Amino acid sequence: MDFFSSGFSALRGQKGHQQTGSETVDRLCERIEHGTLLEDRRASVLTLKACAREHKKDIGARGVAVLTKVLRQDSMDIDISKAVLETLTILCQVDADRDESREFALEMSNAVLQDANNVVILLDMLEENDFYIRFHVVTLLSMLVLNNTPRLQECILTSPMGMSRLMALLDDRREIIRNEGLLLLISLTESNADLQKIVAFENAFERLLAIIDEEGAVSGGIIVQDCLQLVQNLLRYNVSNQNYFRETSCIQRIPILFESEEADERGKYDPTSTDMWSDQKGNNMIMLLELIRVLVVPDHSNTVPNQKAMYQCGILPLLINLSLTSNAPQRVKASAFYALSELIRLNKVNQDELSKAIIIPAHPPPAPQEDASSALTPPGRSSAQFSRSSFQASRGERGSQSYKSQEPRERCPAIVEVVAIAVGQYPGCTYSVRAAATCLFQSYVLENPDTQMVLATTLNAPPEDNPNTTSNEKPQTPGTLLLGALQGWQDDSGTASTDPYNSWFASVLFSHIVQNNPRAKAIALAITFGDEEYGEDPVSLIHAIAAALMVAVKGQADVRVSLGYLALLCVWCYDSPRSIKDFLSEGVHLQFLIELISPSSKEDPMVQGLAAFLLGICYEFNWEKDALITRATIQPILLSRIGPDHFAACITRVRESGPFKAAAPTMVVLPSEESDGKLPNLFFDYSFVEFMKRTSERTQKSITLSPDNTPPQHGLTQTNNAELEMRVQSLENMLSTQSAQMAELQSELELARRTLEKQAKEREEYERILARAREEHAFALAQMRQEMQEAQARHEALEKEHEDLLICLAEQEEELRLKERMLTLGLGNDDGAQQPRFY
């Protein structure tokens, strides 16, 4: 009754008339600020909380300072603390239905955060085990971090035990508090390296991994996703935390998180498994794969030791199985390809492990419906179309690749399946998966000339009648898959739907095989098609690709087809006089390039630019003496029919085009780009973009040089120059590896030094505590001895008094006995005794 009467008296005005909201808030704030009785302040705070939603602005004008003050004074009272926290949360909360609510919430949050002591008090209140106190503190801090993250981070850093108390929320057995605390830590650690280090050294990794294990690893709920997100926040771009993560053997715990019902006891995925992947399980697995990518970011000092640790604990085969043999959703497989790509990048040991991997591929996803690919209708063929019979030896039957789910797949090298996915052997694969597989292939051959040579040798088709296998499928190699897809932009039927990315991805993969590798270029140049026994003229591979380019341009194919072929020819012919000699041995090729570049051409500017770049390369490196078309033949045509200005303008336009600038280091296709049957915005490979940026200016200048100039003579041929570049790249790679190892050793030394300093400080503190304890013990011992002596003296005095009392008692007893005897004999002379009478 006191509460209701107090609240009612606070709301009514003089003589009982109703007050306005502002007057009510002022009166309540005055009672809270100046009230002497705890019950009055409690009643006023509860009444103010009841008015908070209807009178936000009135309370915000004065109440924030009053509420924070009473929170400092009466934080031990649970009812007052809970009401204050709820009121502040309401003030800092943004109302979605009010436009001005955002600014007001920011203003209130800044008012609370203006004094860092307010945050310190909130953190201290987390020591209270009451559910509602802890929950409302975390809720209020979550509101503050959304409204003003940097300021809240600064305030938390001023509290010595602030992060420790926040981390203690992860140990709360009440899931709602633990989950809210987890979300709060995610927001706090997104952009503050200091907080990331503090959280990491609060045993965060062990706590989070333990929670993930309890929740069921990747098969768990959204809490697993949140835990993995927090781990990523702590590790991303944070060298010390990555060192700590690796040195505490947390990387070795990652394979355990892959465990699921569809993996056998050896960690292998059963491709015939029908285990369903829920959306949440897919999200958890993607977050786990992103965690792996955070640890192996390219060109990072910790990448090499992290790659080594992951290889040793068996993460590499897990990624291979997840991406190629499991029935995971395609978005999960795309993430697995990206993680595997960065795990093997510039790491010879991991690259070789992928080379050795033999798998049973998973069944490909079903092909899309016809109406889903209606946007890919093939153009009509022109009369100038080149016969592609030269590819028949390597093409294979595309229709036979539609596997039925009940048919078992044959074992094959993992890299063969990667190439098959990238070049479109399985129409059901999304472009995001194909782009990810392409990234994996690029990392597989990056600065690995031996692997480039091996892949170049697979361009020759294997024998179809292999007696060592019982498979009914036609044997495939990476090279034959690439050759089959290079002309796959349009089916031979001329009526089926087409995919320009079949040839585009194949061109990208082929260019990485021959890039900066003269021997691989020579092997590819020796590949010919056509059986002379049947009267067919042999056609070299470079001529077949040039013919496919001419068909694509004249047949008005998608511009991506032409761009892919031109980029491949540019990479192949660069710094390769023999390749240029073979390419220009057909005069129609030079005439075709001139027509593409001429001012009257109506072709796409990007196609014109790459054609100009290719023609410039053919002039710059055309040093073969017995070439059919020499530099002296090309330069007059260039200068008269095209002109240096137009030539330079063509190259400049492609370099300034949007698709050229949009090329990213990691080839990514967003789901929105391939929805409703649309084609993604992939036109250029990033490595080709960097290659063109690096060499195009030199190529532009070269066309004005005299054709009689001799090749650069520095004691090395062009081939040797390329080998020297590869050697320099190898040495640079070795230097970067050694630098990474040195950085790792320095970090370990720094960690050891910090540990030694910490131990020395702990020892000094222990010695001080021990000395203080000894002093206190000696003082206490002396005091106890003194008290014991005093007690002993008191005891002796008491014993003496006791003896005296005993003696006195004995005397009194003797006297009493004597009196009793005398009374018995009648000899007593007491006053009350009867005297004997004499007669």
mmCIF file of N, CA and C in Angstrom, residues 35-121:
data_model
loop_
_atom_site.group_PDB
_atom_site.id
_atom_site.type_symbol
_atom_site.label_atom_id
_atom_site.label_comp_id
_atom_site.label_asym_id
_atom_site.label_seq_id
_atom_site.Cartn_x
_atom_site.Cartn_y
_atom_site.Cartn_z
ATOM 1 N N GLY A 35 15.201 12.427 -2.427
ATOM 2 C CA GLY A 35 14.527 11.610 -1.435
ATOM 3 C C GLY A 35 15.510 10.976 -0.462
ATOM 4 N N THR A 36 15.142 10.929 0.796
ATOM 5 C CA THR A 36 16.014 10.365 1.828
ATOM 6 C C THR A 36 15.667 8.921 2.142
ATOM 7 N N LEU A 37 14.423 8.560 1.924
ATOM 8 C CA LEU A 37 13.995 7.196 2.206
ATOM 9 C C LEU A 37 14.146 6.328 0.957
ATOM 10 N N LEU A 38 14.708 5.154 1.144
ATOM 11 C CA LEU A 38 14.901 4.229 0.023
ATOM 12 C C LEU A 38 13.564 3.843 -0.598
ATOM 13 N N GLU A 39 12.534 3.676 0.215
ATOM 14 C CA GLU A 39 11.235 3.287 -0.326
ATOM 15 C C GLU A 39 10.661 4.362 -1.226
ATOM 16 N N ASP A 40 10.871 5.631 -0.870
ATOM 17 C CA ASP A 40 10.371 6.716 -1.716
ATOM 18 C C ASP A 40 11.096 6.733 -3.058
ATOM 19 N N ARG A 41 12.397 6.568 -3.018
ATOM 20 C CA ARG A 41 13.158 6.560 -4.286
ATOM 21 C C ARG A 41 12.757 5.370 -5.146
ATOM 22 N N ARG A 42 12.546 4.226 -4.524
ATOM 23 C CA ARG A 42 12.143 3.039 -5.276
ATOM 24 C C ARG A 42 10.791 3.265 -5.940
ATOM 25 N N ALA A 43 9.843 3.817 -5.207
ATOM 26 C CA ALA A 43 8.512 4.063 -5.766
ATOM 27 C C ALA A 43 8.576 5.061 -6.914
ATOM 28 N N SER A 44 9.411 6.091 -6.774
ATOM 29 C CA SER A 44 9.528 7.097 -7.835
ATOM 30 C C SER A 44 10.179 6.515 -9.083
ATOM 31 N N VAL A 45 11.190 5.686 -8.888
ATOM 32 C CA VAL A 45 11.851 5.064 -10.045
ATOM 33 C C VAL A 45 10.891 4.141 -10.774
ATOM 34 N N LEU A 46 10.137 3.354 -10.067
ATOM 35 C CA LEU A 46 9.179 2.459 -10.710
ATOM 36 C C LEU A 46 8.105 3.236 -11.447
ATOM 37 N N THR A 47 7.663 4.340 -10.876
ATOM 38 C CA THR A 47 6.659 5.170 -11.556
ATOM 39 C C THR A 47 7.256 5.808 -12.805
ATOM 40 N N LEU A 48 8.517 6.243 -12.718
ATOM 41 C CA LEU A 48 9.174 6.844 -13.880
ATOM 42 C C LEU A 48 9.337 5.813 -14.995
ATOM 43 N N LYS A 49 9.623 4.578 -14.625
ATOM 44 C CA LYS A 49 9.725 3.527 -15.645
ATOM 45 C C LYS A 49 8.394 3.311 -16.352
ATOM 46 N N ALA A 50 7.288 3.394 -15.585
ATOM 47 C CA ALA A 50 5.975 3.214 -16.191
ATOM 48 C C ALA A 50 5.647 4.318 -17.183
ATOM 49 N N CYS A 51 6.244 5.501 -16.990
ATOM 50 C CA CYS A 51 5.971 6.631 -17.893
ATOM 51 C C CYS A 51 6.973 6.715 -19.044
ATOM 52 N N ALA A 52 7.964 5.812 -19.078
ATOM 53 C CA ALA A 52 9.097 5.988 -19.989
ATOM 54 C C ALA A 52 8.678 5.949 -21.454
ATOM 55 N N ARG A 53 7.805 5.052 -21.834
ATOM 56 C CA ARG A 53 7.462 4.927 -23.251
ATOM 57 C C ARG A 53 6.615 6.084 -23.751
ATOM 58 N N GLU A 54 5.766 6.645 -22.885
ATOM 59 C CA GLU A 54 4.887 7.739 -23.315
ATOM 60 C C GLU A 54 5.553 9.103 -23.190
ATOM 61 N N HIS A 55 6.532 9.236 -22.324
ATOM 62 C CA HIS A 55 7.171 10.536 -22.082
ATOM 63 C C HIS A 55 8.688 10.420 -22.223
ATOM 64 N N LYS A 56 9.110 9.858 -23.369
ATOM 65 C CA LYS A 56 10.541 9.662 -23.585
ATOM 66 C C LYS A 56 11.307 10.982 -23.549
ATOM 67 N N LYS A 57 10.832 11.954 -24.262
ATOM 68 C CA LYS A 57 11.565 13.215 -24.374
ATOM 69 C C LYS A 57 11.623 13.944 -23.034
ATOM 70 N N ASP A 58 10.540 13.893 -22.292
ATOM 71 C CA ASP A 58 10.539 14.555 -20.983
ATOM 72 C C ASP A 58 11.532 13.892 -20.037
ATOM 73 N N ILE A 59 11.561 12.579 -20.044
ATOM 74 C CA ILE A 59 12.509 11.875 -19.184
ATOM 75 C C ILE A 59 13.935 12.084 -19.681
ATOM 76 N N GLY A 60 14.108 12.089 -21.014
ATOM 77 C CA GLY A 60 15.446 12.276 -21.549
ATOM 78 C C GLY A 60 16.021 13.639 -21.247
ATOM 79 N N ALA A 61 15.168 14.655 -21.124
ATOM 80 C CA ALA A 61 15.659 16.010 -20.869
ATOM 81 C C ALA A 61 16.300 16.137 -19.493
ATOM 82 N N ARG A 62 15.811 15.368 -18.533
ATOM 83 C CA ARG A 62 16.348 15.505 -17.182
ATOM 84 C C ARG A 62 16.646 14.169 -16.521
ATOM 85 N N GLY A 63 15.912 13.145 -16.923
ATOM 86 C CA GLY A 63 15.946 11.906 -16.165
ATOM 87 C C GLY A 63 17.208 11.088 -16.305
ATOM 88 N N VAL A 64 17.969 11.225 -17.407
ATOM 89 C CA VAL A 64 19.148 10.373 -17.605
ATOM 90 C C VAL A 64 20.176 10.618 -16.508
ATOM 91 N N ALA A 65 20.460 11.876 -16.251
ATOM 92 C CA ALA A 65 21.445 12.189 -15.204
ATOM 93 C C ALA A 65 20.969 11.696 -13.844
ATOM 94 N N VAL A 66 19.664 11.847 -13.577
ATOM 95 C CA VAL A 66 19.122 11.413 -12.288
ATOM 96 C C VAL A 66 19.184 9.896 -12.174
ATOM 97 N N LEU A 67 18.853 9.206 -13.249
ATOM 98 C CA LEU A 67 18.847 7.750 -13.219
ATOM 99 C C LEU A 67 20.258 7.181 -13.047
ATOM 100 N N THR A 68 21.223 7.767 -13.740
ATOM 101 C CA THR A 68 22.585 7.277 -13.575
ATOM 102 C C THR A 68 23.114 7.559 -12.171
ATOM 103 N N LYS A 69 22.665 8.674 -11.585
ATOM 104 C CA LYS A 69 23.085 9.002 -10.216
ATOM 105 C C LYS A 69 22.506 8.006 -9.219
ATOM 106 N N VAL A 70 21.219 7.714 -9.343
ATOM 107 C CA VAL A 70 20.610 6.771 -8.411
ATOM 108 C C VAL A 70 21.142 5.360 -8.630
ATOM 109 N N LEU A 71 21.587 5.082 -9.859
ATOM 110 C CA LEU A 71 22.179 3.777 -10.118
ATOM 111 C C LEU A 71 23.488 3.618 -9.354
ATOM 112 N N ARG A 72 24.237 4.711 -9.236
ATOM 113 C CA ARG A 72 25.485 4.669 -8.463
ATOM 114 C C ARG A 72 25.197 4.551 -6.966
ATOM 115 N N GLN A 73 24.147 5.220 -6.524
ATOM 116 C CA GLN A 73 23.860 5.249 -5.096
ATOM 117 C C GLN A 73 23.171 3.973 -4.611
ATOM 118 N N ASP A 74 22.212 3.490 -5.377
ATOM 119 C CA ASP A 74 21.368 2.382 -4.920
ATOM 120 C C ASP A 74 21.539 1.139 -5.779
ATOM 121 N N SER A 75 22.745 0.895 -6.256
ATOM 122 C CA SER A 75 22.956 -0.267 -7.114
ATOM 123 C C SER A 75 22.755 -1.581 -6.370
ATOM 124 N N MET A 76 22.803 -1.560 -5.055
ATOM 125 C CA MET A 76 22.613 -2.787 -4.287
ATOM 126 C C MET A 76 21.138 -3.163 -4.157
ATOM 127 N N ASP A 77 20.248 -2.217 -4.426
ATOM 128 C CA ASP A 77 18.824 -2.517 -4.371
ATOM 129 C C ASP A 77 18.379 -3.080 -5.726
ATOM 130 N N ILE A 78 17.955 -4.317 -5.733
ATOM 131 C CA ILE A 78 17.643 -5.001 -6.990
ATOM 132 C C ILE A 78 16.465 -4.354 -7.697
ATOM 133 N N ASP A 79 15.418 -3.972 -6.964
ATOM 134 C CA ASP A 79 14.235 -3.389 -7.605
ATOM 135 C C ASP A 79 14.565 -2.060 -8.265
ATOM 136 N N ILE A 80 15.319 -1.209 -7.581
ATOM 137 C CA ILE A 80 15.695 0.080 -8.160
ATOM 138 C C ILE A 80 16.608 -0.131 -9.360
ATOM 139 N N SER A 81 17.591 -1.000 -9.228
ATOM 140 C CA SER A 81 18.531 -1.232 -10.335
ATOM 141 C C SER A 81 17.808 -1.764 -11.559
ATOM 142 N N LYS A 82 16.907 -2.705 -11.361
ATOM 143 C CA LYS A 82 16.185 -3.280 -12.501
ATOM 144 C C LYS A 82 15.328 -2.222 -13.184
ATOM 145 N N ALA A 83 14.643 -1.382 -12.401
ATOM 146 C CA ALA A 83 13.793 -0.347 -12.993
ATOM 147 C C ALA A 83 14.622 0.689 -13.736
ATOM 148 N N VAL A 84 15.764 1.085 -13.176
ATOM 149 C CA VAL A 84 16.629 2.066 -13.841
ATOM 150 C C VAL A 84 17.158 1.501 -15.150
ATOM 151 N N LEU A 85 17.585 0.253 -15.122
ATOM 152 C CA LEU A 85 18.127 -0.360 -16.343
ATOM 153 C C LEU A 85 17.054 -0.461 -17.423
ATOM 154 N N GLU A 86 15.870 -0.852 -17.069
ATOM 155 C CA GLU A 86 14.781 -0.937 -18.050
ATOM 156 C C GLU A 86 14.454 0.436 -18.619
ATOM 157 N N THR A 87 14.450 1.455 -17.766
ATOM 158 C CA THR A 87 14.137 2.809 -18.244
ATOM 159 C C THR A 87 15.199 3.302 -19.211
ATOM 160 N N LEU A 88 16.475 3.112 -18.875
ATOM 161 C CA LEU A 88 17.557 3.551 -19.767
ATOM 162 C C LEU A 88 17.521 2.779 -21.082
ATOM 163 N N THR A 89 17.171 1.508 -21.023
ATOM 164 C CA THR A 89 17.072 0.721 -22.258
ATOM 165 C C THR A 89 15.965 1.254 -23.156
ATOM 166 N N ILE A 90 14.839 1.622 -22.558
ATOM 167 C CA ILE A 90 13.734 2.184 -23.348
ATOM 168 C C ILE A 90 14.157 3.497 -23.997
ATOM 169 N N LEU A 91 14.900 4.320 -23.278
ATOM 170 C CA LEU A 91 15.330 5.614 -23.822
ATOM 171 C C LEU A 91 16.318 5.440 -24.968
ATOM 172 N N CYS A 92 17.190 4.437 -24.884
ATOM 173 C CA CYS A 92 18.230 4.236 -25.905
ATOM 174 C C CYS A 92 17.775 3.354 -27.060
ATOM 175 N N GLN A 93 16.563 2.863 -26.988
ATOM 176 C CA GLN A 93 16.064 1.967 -28.030
ATOM 177 C C GLN A 93 15.460 2.767 -29.179
ATOM 178 N N VAL A 94 15.734 2.325 -30.398
ATOM 179 C CA VAL A 94 15.225 2.989 -31.596
ATOM 180 C C VAL A 94 13.876 2.388 -31.955
ATOM 181 N N ASP A 95 12.890 3.246 -32.120
ATOM 182 C CA ASP A 95 11.563 2.812 -32.549
ATOM 183 C C ASP A 95 11.503 2.798 -34.069
ATOM 184 N N ALA A 96 11.163 1.648 -34.620
ATOM 185 C CA ALA A 96 11.171 1.512 -36.077
ATOM 186 C C ALA A 96 10.101 2.361 -36.748
ATOM 187 N N ASP A 97 9.019 2.666 -36.046
ATOM 188 C CA ASP A 97 7.913 3.397 -36.656
ATOM 189 C C ASP A 97 8.048 4.908 -36.525
ATOM 190 N N ARG A 98 9.131 5.388 -35.953
ATOM 191 C CA ARG A 98 9.322 6.829 -35.788
ATOM 192 C C ARG A 98 10.654 7.239 -36.403
ATOM 193 N N ASP A 99 10.617 8.219 -37.291
ATOM 194 C CA ASP A 99 11.830 8.647 -37.982
ATOM 195 C C ASP A 99 12.789 9.367 -37.044
ATOM 196 N N GLU A 100 12.230 10.170 -36.123
ATOM 197 C CA GLU A 100 13.095 10.950 -35.240
ATOM 198 C C GLU A 100 13.621 10.118 -34.077
ATOM 199 N N SER A 101 13.183 8.869 -33.969
ATOM 200 C CA SER A 101 13.603 8.036 -32.843
ATOM 201 C C SER A 101 15.088 7.733 -32.888
ATOM 202 N N ARG A 102 15.658 7.642 -34.079
ATOM 203 C CA ARG A 102 17.079 7.321 -34.211
ATOM 204 C C ARG A 102 17.947 8.403 -33.580
ATOM 205 N N GLU A 103 17.664 9.647 -33.892
ATOM 206 C CA GLU A 103 18.459 10.746 -33.336
ATOM 207 C C GLU A 103 18.292 10.834 -31.824
ATOM 208 N N PHE A 104 17.070 10.632 -31.332
ATOM 209 C CA PHE A 104 16.841 10.697 -29.890
ATOM 210 C C PHE A 104 17.592 9.572 -29.171
ATOM 211 N N ALA A 105 17.567 8.362 -29.753
ATOM 212 C CA ALA A 105 18.277 7.238 -29.140
ATOM 213 C C ALA A 105 19.777 7.497 -29.106
ATOM 214 N N LEU A 106 20.325 8.080 -30.169
ATOM 215 C CA LEU A 106 21.746 8.432 -30.175
ATOM 216 C C LEU A 106 22.064 9.463 -29.109
ATOM 217 N N GLU A 107 21.187 10.438 -28.956
ATOM 218 C CA GLU A 107 21.403 11.471 -27.943
ATOM 219 C C GLU A 107 21.392 10.875 -26.548
ATOM 220 N N MET A 108 20.444 9.993 -26.274
ATOM 221 C CA MET A 108 20.375 9.365 -24.953
ATOM 222 C C MET A 108 21.580 8.459 -24.706
ATOM 223 N N SER A 109 22.006 7.738 -25.740
ATOM 224 C CA SER A 109 23.176 6.871 -25.583
ATOM 225 C C SER A 109 24.422 7.696 -25.287
ATOM 226 N N ASN A 110 24.585 8.803 -25.988
ATOM 227 C CA ASN A 110 25.740 9.671 -25.729
ATOM 228 C C ASN A 110 25.688 10.251 -24.322
ATOM 229 N N ALA A 111 24.479 10.533 -23.829
ATOM 230 C CA ALA A 111 24.354 11.057 -22.469
ATOM 231 C C ALA A 111 24.783 10.015 -21.444
ATOM 232 N N VAL A 112 24.423 8.762 -21.676
ATOM 233 C CA VAL A 112 24.842 7.700 -20.757
ATOM 234 C C VAL A 112 26.346 7.466 -20.844
ATOM 235 N N LEU A 113 26.892 7.523 -22.061
ATOM 236 C CA LEU A 113 28.312 7.226 -22.268
ATOM 237 C C LEU A 113 29.215 8.418 -22.013
ATOM 238 N N GLN A 114 28.641 9.563 -21.752
ATOM 239 C CA GLN A 114 29.465 10.755 -21.531
ATOM 240 C C GLN A 114 30.417 10.556 -20.357
ATOM 241 N N ASP A 115 29.940 9.905 -19.312
ATOM 242 C CA ASP A 115 30.760 9.604 -18.141
ATOM 243 C C ASP A 115 31.101 8.116 -18.174
ATOM 244 N N ALA A 116 32.393 7.804 -18.296
ATOM 245 C CA ALA A 116 32.810 6.404 -18.375
ATOM 246 C C ALA A 116 32.465 5.631 -17.109
ATOM 247 N N ASN A 117 32.295 6.336 -15.991
ATOM 248 C CA ASN A 117 31.953 5.643 -14.743
ATOM 249 C C ASN A 117 30.595 4.960 -14.826
ATOM 250 N N ASN A 118 29.710 5.489 -15.669
ATOM 251 C CA ASN A 118 28.405 4.840 -15.826
ATOM 252 C C ASN A 118 28.569 3.433 -16.397
ATOM 253 N N VAL A 119 29.460 3.298 -17.373
ATOM 254 C CA VAL A 119 29.707 1.974 -17.950
ATOM 255 C C VAL A 119 30.405 1.073 -16.935
ATOM 256 N N VAL A 120 31.327 1.640 -16.177
ATOM 257 C CA VAL A 120 32.018 0.851 -15.152
ATOM 258 C C VAL A 120 31.011 0.294 -14.143
ATOM 259 N N ILE A 121 30.017 1.120 -13.770
ATOM 260 C CA ILE A 121 28.986 0.664 -12.818
ATOM 261 C C ILE A 121 28.172 -0.476 -13.439
#
